[in-house]
Short mmCIF file of C-alpha atoms in Angstrom, two decimals:
data_model
loop_
_atom_site.label_atom_id
_atom_site.label_comp_id
_atom_site.label_asym_id
_atom_site.label_seq_id
_atom_site.Cartn_x
_atom_site.Cartn_y
_atom_site.Cartn_z
CA MET F 12 -11.67 -38.28 -61.53
CA LEU F 13 -12.72 -40.37 -64.71
CA GLY F 14 -16.17 -41.58 -63.71
CA MET F 15 -15.86 -40.98 -59.64
CA ILE F 16 -14.46 -37.74 -59.06
CA GLN F 17 -15.90 -34.99 -61.04
CA LEU F 18 -14.01 -31.47 -61.51
CA ARG F 19 -17.30 -29.48 -62.18
CA GLN F 20 -16.92 -28.07 -58.67
CA LEU F 21 -13.61 -26.32 -60.27
CA PRO F 22 -14.32 -24.47 -63.33
CA LEU F 23 -11.01 -22.16 -62.46
CA ILE F 24 -8.69 -25.07 -62.95
CA TRP F 25 -10.08 -25.50 -66.70
CA GLU F 26 -9.89 -21.56 -67.08
CA LEU F 27 -6.39 -21.68 -66.12
CA PHE F 28 -5.28 -24.75 -68.62
CA ALA F 29 -7.19 -22.93 -71.58
CA ARG F 30 -5.39 -19.93 -70.99
CA ALA F 31 -2.42 -21.41 -70.81
CA MET F 32 -2.53 -23.81 -73.97
CA PRO F 33 -5.09 -21.96 -76.39
CA LYS F 34 -4.25 -23.89 -79.06
CA LEU F 35 -4.73 -27.08 -77.36
CA ASP F 36 -8.16 -29.18 -77.66
CA PRO F 37 -10.02 -28.20 -74.23
CA ASP F 38 -11.20 -31.82 -73.88
CA LEU F 39 -7.76 -33.16 -74.62
CA VAL F 40 -6.24 -30.76 -71.78
CA LEU F 41 -9.06 -32.27 -69.30
CA GLN F 42 -8.24 -35.80 -70.31
CA ARG F 43 -4.53 -35.26 -69.28
CA TYR F 44 -4.84 -33.47 -66.32
CA ARG F 45 -7.39 -35.92 -65.09
CA SER F 46 -4.73 -38.75 -66.08
CA LEU F 47 -2.45 -36.90 -64.36
CA PHE F 48 -4.51 -36.39 -61.29
CA GLU F 49 -5.74 -40.00 -60.84
CA GLN F 50 -2.77 -41.88 -61.76
CA THR F 51 0.10 -39.94 -59.65
CA ASN F 52 1.13 -41.89 -56.65
CA ASP F 53 0.52 -39.24 -54.45
CA ALA F 54 -2.41 -37.90 -52.66
CA VAL F 55 -3.23 -34.57 -54.46
CA PHE F 56 -5.97 -32.38 -52.25
CA ILE F 57 -7.25 -28.90 -54.28
CA ILE F 58 -8.07 -26.78 -51.07
CA ASP F 59 -10.22 -23.45 -50.97
CA THR F 60 -8.92 -20.23 -49.02
CA HIS F 61 -11.10 -21.43 -45.79
CA GLY F 62 -9.18 -24.62 -45.70
CA ASN F 63 -12.02 -27.30 -47.22
CA HIS F 64 -11.59 -29.84 -49.60
CA LEU F 65 -12.80 -28.90 -53.08
CA GLU F 66 -11.36 -31.92 -55.10
CA VAL F 67 -9.32 -35.00 -53.90
CA ASN F 68 -8.00 -38.08 -56.22
CA ARG F 69 -8.29 -41.38 -55.45
CA ARG F 70 -4.82 -41.97 -53.95
CA ALA F 71 -5.89 -39.91 -50.94
CA VAL F 72 -9.03 -42.00 -50.96
CA GLU F 73 -6.41 -44.96 -50.25
CA MET F 74 -3.76 -43.04 -48.46
CA PHE F 75 -6.39 -41.78 -45.44
CA GLY F 76 -8.92 -44.35 -45.28
CA TYR F 77 -12.10 -42.29 -45.77
CA GLU F 78 -14.90 -42.47 -48.53
CA LEU F 79 -14.60 -40.10 -51.54
CA ASP F 80 -17.81 -38.16 -49.88
CA GLU F 81 -16.15 -37.73 -46.15
CA LEU F 82 -13.16 -36.15 -47.80
CA LEU F 83 -15.21 -33.80 -50.00
CA ASN F 84 -15.92 -30.50 -48.18
CA MET F 85 -13.64 -32.00 -44.66
CA HIS F 86 -11.54 -29.31 -43.11
CA THR F 87 -7.91 -30.06 -44.45
CA SER F 88 -7.05 -29.70 -40.61
CA THR F 89 -9.20 -32.17 -39.51
CA LEU F 90 -6.78 -34.98 -41.01
CA VAL F 91 -3.71 -33.45 -39.26
CA ALA F 92 -2.30 -35.03 -36.24
CA PRO F 93 -3.95 -33.16 -33.52
CA ASP F 94 -1.00 -31.87 -32.12
CA GLU F 95 -0.14 -30.39 -35.57
CA ALA F 96 -3.35 -28.94 -36.82
CA SER F 97 -2.71 -25.30 -35.42
CA GLU F 98 0.65 -25.10 -37.56
CA SER F 99 -1.69 -26.81 -40.34
CA ARG F 100 -3.95 -23.45 -40.12
CA ASN F 101 -0.90 -21.21 -39.86
CA VAL F 102 0.41 -22.55 -43.22
CA LEU F 103 -2.89 -21.87 -44.91
CA ALA F 104 -2.74 -18.15 -43.57
CA GLN F 105 0.55 -17.57 -44.44
CA LEU F 106 0.12 -19.06 -48.20
CA ILE F 107 -2.83 -16.41 -48.38
CA GLU F 108 -0.44 -14.00 -47.36
CA GLY F 109 1.89 -14.84 -50.57
CA GLN F 110 4.73 -16.88 -48.61
CA GLN F 111 5.99 -19.94 -50.33
CA PHE F 112 6.93 -23.01 -48.23
CA PRO F 113 10.07 -25.87 -49.13
CA ILE F 114 8.74 -29.42 -49.24
CA TYR F 115 7.92 -30.27 -45.13
CA GLU F 116 6.51 -33.06 -43.22
CA ARG F 117 3.76 -33.17 -41.03
CA ARG F 118 2.00 -36.15 -39.27
CA PHE F 119 -1.36 -37.25 -40.64
CA ARG F 120 -4.32 -39.17 -38.39
CA ARG F 121 -6.17 -41.66 -41.05
CA LYS F 122 -9.68 -42.75 -40.29
CA ASP F 123 -8.65 -45.94 -38.21
CA GLY F 124 -6.66 -43.66 -35.88
CA THR F 125 -3.46 -44.80 -37.08
CA VAL F 126 -0.76 -42.08 -37.89
CA ILE F 127 1.47 -41.41 -41.08
CA THR F 128 4.16 -39.11 -41.76
CA GLY F 129 3.32 -37.15 -45.06
CA GLU F 130 6.32 -35.22 -47.08
CA ILE F 131 3.87 -32.00 -48.17
CA ASN F 132 4.63 -29.95 -51.49
CA VAL F 133 2.16 -27.12 -51.26
CA ALA F 134 1.57 -24.09 -53.67
CA MET F 135 -1.22 -21.21 -53.61
CA ILE F 136 -2.75 -20.98 -57.01
CA ARG F 137 -3.68 -17.42 -58.11
CA ASP F 138 -5.59 -15.80 -60.59
CA ALA F 139 -4.47 -13.11 -63.27
CA ASP F 140 -4.46 -10.27 -60.80
CA GLY F 141 -2.76 -12.44 -58.32
CA GLN F 142 -6.00 -12.67 -56.16
CA PRO F 143 -5.58 -16.94 -54.39
CA LEU F 144 -8.09 -19.00 -55.92
CA TYR F 145 -7.00 -22.15 -54.28
CA VAL F 146 -4.33 -24.40 -52.58
CA GLN F 147 -3.02 -27.98 -54.25
CA SER F 148 -1.64 -29.67 -51.66
CA VAL F 149 0.21 -33.21 -52.83
CA VAL F 150 1.12 -35.45 -50.24
CA ARG F 151 3.67 -38.27 -50.25
CA ASP F 152 3.47 -40.87 -47.99
CA VAL F 153 7.03 -41.39 -46.40
CA THR F 154 5.74 -43.50 -43.27
CA SER F 155 7.87 -46.55 -44.09
CA ARG F 156 10.80 -44.39 -44.88
CA LYS F 157 10.92 -42.47 -41.46
CA GLN F 158 10.02 -45.67 -40.01
CA GLN F 159 13.39 -47.13 -41.70
CA GLU F 160 15.23 -44.18 -40.89
CA HIS F 161 14.05 -44.34 -37.18
CA ASP F 162 14.84 -48.07 -36.64
CA ARG F 163 18.85 -47.36 -38.66
CA LEU F 164 19.34 -44.76 -35.87
CA GLU F 165 18.12 -46.87 -33.02
CA SER F 166 20.06 -49.26 -34.64
CA GLU F 167 23.36 -47.19 -34.63
CA ARG F 168 22.42 -46.02 -30.92
CA LEU F 169 22.53 -49.07 -29.77
CA ARG F 170 25.66 -50.08 -31.55
CA ILE F 171 27.59 -47.44 -29.85
CA ALA F 172 26.01 -48.11 -26.55
CA LEU F 173 27.50 -51.65 -26.94
CA GLU F 174 30.83 -50.33 -28.34
CA LYS F 175 30.77 -47.93 -25.13
CA GLU F 176 30.13 -50.89 -23.01
CA ARG F 177 32.94 -52.72 -24.97
CA GLU F 178 34.96 -50.21 -24.16
CA LEU F 179 34.42 -50.03 -20.32
CA ASN F 180 34.96 -53.49 -19.87
CA ALA F 181 38.28 -53.19 -21.57
CA LEU F 182 39.34 -50.54 -19.75
CA LYS F 183 38.25 -52.03 -16.48
CA SER F 184 40.12 -55.36 -17.42
CA ASP F 185 43.54 -52.79 -18.08
CA LEU F 186 42.81 -50.94 -14.77
CA MET F 187 42.74 -54.67 -12.80
CA VAL F 188 46.28 -55.45 -14.66
CA THR F 189 47.64 -51.93 -13.87
CA ILE F 190 46.61 -52.19 -10.21
CA ALA F 191 48.16 -55.31 -9.74
CA HIS F 192 51.51 -54.12 -11.65
CA GLU F 193 51.53 -50.52 -10.59
CA PHE F 194 50.53 -50.90 -6.97
CA ARG F 195 53.17 -53.73 -6.23
CA THR F 196 55.90 -51.57 -6.10
CA PRO F 197 54.57 -48.77 -3.50
CA LEU F 198 52.56 -51.42 -1.38
CA SER F 199 56.01 -53.44 -0.97
CA LEU F 200 57.93 -50.27 -0.07
CA ILE F 201 55.28 -49.48 2.67
CA LEU F 202 55.85 -52.98 3.97
CA LEU F 203 59.54 -52.87 3.50
CA GLN F 204 59.45 -49.48 5.91
CA ARG F 205 56.88 -50.61 8.07
CA ASP F 206 59.10 -53.71 9.07
CA LEU F 207 62.10 -52.20 9.54
CA LEU F 208 60.34 -49.30 11.81
CA GLU F 209 58.92 -52.36 13.75
CA ARG F 210 62.30 -54.43 14.10
CA TYR F 211 64.95 -51.47 14.90
CA PHE F 212 62.47 -48.58 16.00
CA ASN F 213 64.85 -48.24 18.68
CA LYS F 214 68.15 -48.36 17.00
CA LEU F 215 67.36 -45.99 14.75
CA THR F 216 67.82 -42.33 15.19
CA ASP F 217 65.09 -39.75 14.97
CA VAL F 218 66.21 -38.76 10.98
CA GLN F 219 66.01 -42.39 10.10
CA ARG F 220 63.13 -42.77 11.52
CA SER F 221 61.49 -39.78 9.87
CA MET F 222 63.13 -40.72 6.71
CA ARG F 223 60.96 -44.33 6.51
CA LEU F 224 57.99 -42.44 7.71
CA GLU F 225 58.93 -40.12 4.38
CA VAL F 226 59.19 -42.90 2.39
CA ILE F 227 55.47 -44.30 3.46
CA ARG F 228 53.89 -40.85 3.41
CA THR F 229 55.09 -40.76 -0.19
CA GLN F 230 54.29 -43.98 -1.42
CA VAL F 231 50.93 -43.34 0.43
CA TYR F 232 50.47 -40.44 -1.60
CA ARG F 233 51.36 -42.39 -4.75
CA LEU F 234 48.81 -45.31 -4.19
CA THR F 235 46.13 -42.28 -3.45
CA SER F 236 47.12 -40.34 -6.64
CA MET F 237 47.22 -43.85 -8.94
CA LEU F 238 43.47 -44.44 -7.70
CA ASP F 239 42.11 -40.89 -8.00
CA ASP F 240 43.38 -40.86 -11.75
CA LEU F 241 41.63 -44.39 -12.09
CA ASN F 242 38.65 -43.08 -10.78
CA PHE F 243 38.53 -40.13 -12.60
CA LEU F 244 39.15 -42.11 -15.89
CA VAL F 245 36.37 -44.54 -15.03
CA LYS F 246 33.65 -41.62 -14.36
CA GLY F 247 34.84 -39.94 -17.50
CA THR F 248 33.93 -43.30 -19.64
CA MET F 249 30.79 -43.44 -17.83
CA ASN F 250 29.88 -39.73 -18.39
CA ALA F 251 29.24 -39.26 -14.54
CA LEU F 252 31.27 -36.20 -14.18
CA GLU F 253 30.06 -32.81 -13.69
CA VAL F 254 31.73 -29.18 -14.47
CA ARG F 255 31.61 -27.14 -11.39
CA PRO F 256 32.68 -23.39 -12.34
CA THR F 257 34.31 -21.06 -9.95
CA LEU F 258 35.75 -17.73 -10.00
CA VAL F 259 39.61 -17.17 -9.24
CA ASN F 260 42.21 -15.10 -9.85
CA ALA F 261 43.86 -17.01 -12.70
CA THR F 262 47.76 -16.37 -11.96
CA SER F 263 47.81 -16.71 -8.18
CA TYR F 264 45.70 -20.31 -8.77
CA PHE F 265 48.10 -21.59 -11.11
CA ALA F 266 50.95 -20.35 -9.34
CA SER F 267 49.85 -22.15 -6.12
CA MET F 268 49.62 -25.17 -8.34
CA ILE F 269 53.03 -24.63 -9.30
CA VAL F 270 54.59 -24.14 -5.72
CA ASP F 271 52.42 -27.54 -4.31
CA PHE F 272 53.83 -29.22 -6.87
CA ARG F 273 57.29 -28.52 -6.47
CA ALA F 274 56.94 -29.34 -2.81
CA LEU F 275 55.54 -32.74 -4.40
CA ILE F 276 58.60 -33.74 -6.55
CA GLY F 277 61.45 -32.11 -4.65
CA THR F 278 62.73 -28.22 -5.15
CA ALA F 279 65.75 -29.72 -7.35
CA ARG F 280 63.40 -29.11 -10.90
CA ILE F 281 63.43 -26.09 -12.16
CA ILE F 282 60.01 -24.93 -13.29
CA ASP F 283 59.74 -21.26 -14.64
CA PHE F 284 56.49 -19.81 -14.76
CA THR F 285 55.16 -16.72 -16.53
CA ALA F 286 51.84 -15.26 -16.80
CA ASN F 287 50.37 -11.93 -19.18
CA ALA F 288 47.76 -10.99 -16.12
CA GLU F 289 48.58 -10.57 -12.39
CA GLN F 290 44.71 -9.36 -11.79
CA SER F 291 42.92 -11.52 -14.11
CA GLN F 292 39.55 -13.52 -12.53
CA VAL F 293 38.53 -16.38 -14.50
CA CYS F 294 35.75 -18.71 -14.47
CA LEU F 295 36.89 -22.59 -14.68
CA ASP F 296 36.65 -26.17 -12.91
CA LEU F 297 39.41 -25.75 -10.28
CA SER F 298 39.65 -29.69 -10.21
CA LEU F 299 40.04 -30.09 -13.42
CA ALA F 300 42.60 -27.49 -13.97
CA ARG F 301 44.75 -28.96 -11.46
CA ARG F 302 44.49 -32.45 -13.07
CA ILE F 303 45.63 -30.89 -16.28
CA LEU F 304 48.32 -28.91 -15.17
CA THR F 305 49.55 -31.29 -13.00
CA ASN F 306 49.56 -34.21 -15.21
CA LEU F 307 51.35 -31.97 -18.05
CA LEU F 308 54.05 -31.47 -15.40
CA LEU F 309 54.46 -34.69 -14.12
CA ASN F 310 54.91 -35.74 -18.14
CA SER F 311 57.66 -33.29 -18.55
CA VAL F 312 59.37 -34.64 -15.26
CA ARG F 313 59.29 -38.15 -15.75
CA TYR F 314 60.73 -37.70 -19.38
CA SER F 315 63.39 -34.96 -18.79
CA SER F 316 66.72 -34.63 -17.04
CA GLU F 317 67.05 -33.32 -13.58
CA ASN F 318 68.69 -30.42 -14.36
CA SER F 319 66.69 -29.45 -17.30
CA GLU F 320 64.15 -26.37 -16.92
CA ILE F 321 60.18 -26.91 -17.75
CA ARG F 322 58.47 -23.68 -18.81
CA VAL F 323 54.84 -22.91 -17.75
CA GLU F 324 53.13 -19.81 -19.37
CA LEU F 325 49.85 -18.89 -18.56
CA ARG F 326 47.79 -16.08 -20.69
CA VAL F 327 44.63 -14.97 -20.44
CA ILE F 328 42.95 -14.10 -23.82
CA GLY F 329 39.50 -12.78 -24.05
CA ASP F 330 37.32 -14.76 -22.64
CA HIS F 331 39.85 -18.07 -23.15
CA ILE F 332 43.14 -19.42 -20.53
CA GLN F 333 45.83 -20.35 -22.71
CA ILE F 334 47.95 -23.02 -20.58
CA THR F 335 51.57 -23.71 -21.94
CA VAL F 336 53.59 -26.45 -20.75
CA ARG F 337 57.03 -26.83 -22.34
CA ASP F 338 60.42 -29.38 -21.74
CA HIS F 339 63.45 -30.08 -22.96
CA GLY F 340 63.10 -34.24 -22.56
CA ILE F 341 63.16 -36.98 -24.84
CA GLY F 342 60.38 -36.28 -27.01
CA ILE F 343 57.53 -38.07 -28.60
CA PRO F 344 58.42 -39.97 -31.76
CA PRO F 345 55.85 -39.01 -34.32
CA ASN F 346 54.23 -42.29 -35.19
CA ASP F 347 53.02 -42.21 -31.87
CA LEU F 348 51.76 -38.76 -31.44
CA PRO F 349 47.97 -39.98 -32.95
CA HIS F 350 47.96 -42.27 -29.86
CA ILE F 351 49.02 -40.52 -27.13
CA TYR F 352 45.84 -39.84 -25.67
CA GLU F 353 44.45 -43.01 -25.31
CA PRO F 354 44.38 -45.00 -22.00
CA PHE F 355 47.20 -47.17 -20.97
CA PHE F 356 48.99 -45.97 -24.06
CA ARG F 357 53.13 -46.21 -23.77
CA GLY F 358 55.25 -44.51 -26.46
CA SER F 359 57.75 -46.56 -28.23
CA ASN F 360 60.56 -44.73 -26.85
CA LEU F 361 59.47 -45.88 -23.19
CA LYS F 362 60.42 -49.33 -22.57
CA ASN F 363 62.26 -49.23 -19.73
CA GLU F 364 60.20 -46.31 -18.36
CA ARG F 365 57.72 -46.92 -15.43
CA GLY F 366 53.96 -45.28 -15.80
CA THR F 367 50.30 -46.25 -15.97
CA GLY F 368 49.94 -44.59 -19.20
CA LEU F 369 46.97 -42.41 -17.90
CA GLY F 370 48.29 -39.16 -17.75
CA LEU F 371 47.86 -37.79 -20.85
CA SER F 372 44.48 -39.45 -21.47
CA ILE F 373 43.09 -37.94 -18.32
CA VAL F 374 44.85 -34.09 -19.38
CA ALA F 375 42.54 -34.95 -22.67
CA ARG F 376 39.38 -35.90 -20.76
CA ALA F 377 39.62 -33.36 -18.42
CA VAL F 378 39.95 -30.44 -21.45
CA GLU F 379 37.42 -32.00 -23.15
CA LEU F 380 34.93 -32.15 -19.94
CA CYS F 381 36.02 -27.89 -20.00
CA GLY F 382 34.78 -27.88 -24.06
CA GLY F 383 38.75 -26.86 -24.74
CA SER F 384 41.16 -28.04 -27.01
CA ILE F 385 45.08 -29.54 -26.36
CA ASP F 386 47.59 -29.03 -29.15
CA VAL F 387 50.96 -30.99 -29.22
CA THR F 388 54.51 -30.06 -30.87
CA SER F 389 57.22 -32.57 -30.12
CA VAL F 390 60.80 -33.20 -31.46
CA VAL F 391 62.86 -36.69 -30.34
CA GLY F 392 65.29 -35.88 -28.42
CA GLN F 393 64.65 -32.17 -28.11
CA GLY F 394 61.23 -31.67 -26.18
CA THR F 395 57.94 -31.45 -26.02
CA GLU F 396 55.06 -28.18 -25.99
CA PHE F 397 51.63 -29.17 -24.70
CA VAL F 398 49.07 -25.85 -25.43
CA VAL F 399 45.64 -26.39 -23.11
CA THR F 400 43.22 -24.03 -24.25
CA LEU F 401 40.21 -23.66 -22.19
CA PRO F 402 37.06 -21.34 -22.53
CA GLN F 403 35.88 -19.68 -19.57
CA LEU F 404 32.78 -21.21 -18.07
CA ASP F 405 28.98 -19.66 -17.87
CA ASP F 406 27.39 -19.38 -14.91
CA CYS F 407 30.25 -18.85 -12.64
CA PRO F 408 29.30 -18.30 -8.74
CA ARG F 409 30.93 -15.18 -7.27
CA PRO F 410 32.60 -15.66 -4.51
CA PRO F 411 31.30 -14.37 -0.83
CA ALA F 412 31.88 -10.70 0.03
CA GLY F 413 34.72 -10.04 2.82
#
């Protein structure tokens, strides 16, 4: 190294250069090599097959903080961060066996104890017979670049967290507006029926009393359902929901859901249910599946005429469950389709219809939690079709015997 580092320890380097460029002056070849060796901004190590440094350049001395004499004959793993030293030794063994490595990163420990990250380009130099001579390792200090990448990722993480917090705060604000608006009607109806029963209880017939009690029951159910939906949406936004897989007969479970739904809305609505597998046992989260189907059915009932048919089709396809809900309602305008799963979104053709705008966002969140997908096809004035595909869940507990 030009007055500081001599290459006399490595006569094989000279021999290789001489064989490669026999027409050039040997002193000129050596001078060019020394110049390249010293002027590069990367640390260069010449390492024997046992892992000891035979030669290093000036940049290696600067990068690692050791004196030249300390680096020479030092084992290369001494510079490597302790938790990566064994990997470094494995690289040397694999190089001797003939394996080649792309550029990779390694953490190093300088003499003062500070840790840097290096990008390594390493190669085994062999003689004409293919026997290993020495390892040439070029190390580029990328600590600053890695820190910049870390800072960028941390900044992005904070940005996402702040955005999530803003979304949650906006959601809470919208929830308060929704509660104030949507809860007013059922609470008013409950209060009205309660007053009528209190004032005219003895004048009302049993049927009239039952009718008013049924109104109260229905409105209480409506309030409970809205609170449940709001709670689900908030927990979903905060990632506080867990998926609980259960093994169940697909056809029986979905058929029972539709029976319950008919009882809720009244038997006048025509809901046609078909399934392709009577005995299919599937593994899914029953609560999420109920939310998906119930909200899709509510959507169809709300936006289609009372005498129109709603079709529900269940298909078990391999390890997936496909649920299709099709109606002949008012349809969804094309411009609204990209926004239908957003919380509180109301379609442009629903100006006079009541609702929270939460149903489809709850469906989308439940489908996402299950790892599934949802597709929609709709024509204004003709109807809408939702197709939900859910993968069967893993680690499904078996029902108790008997």
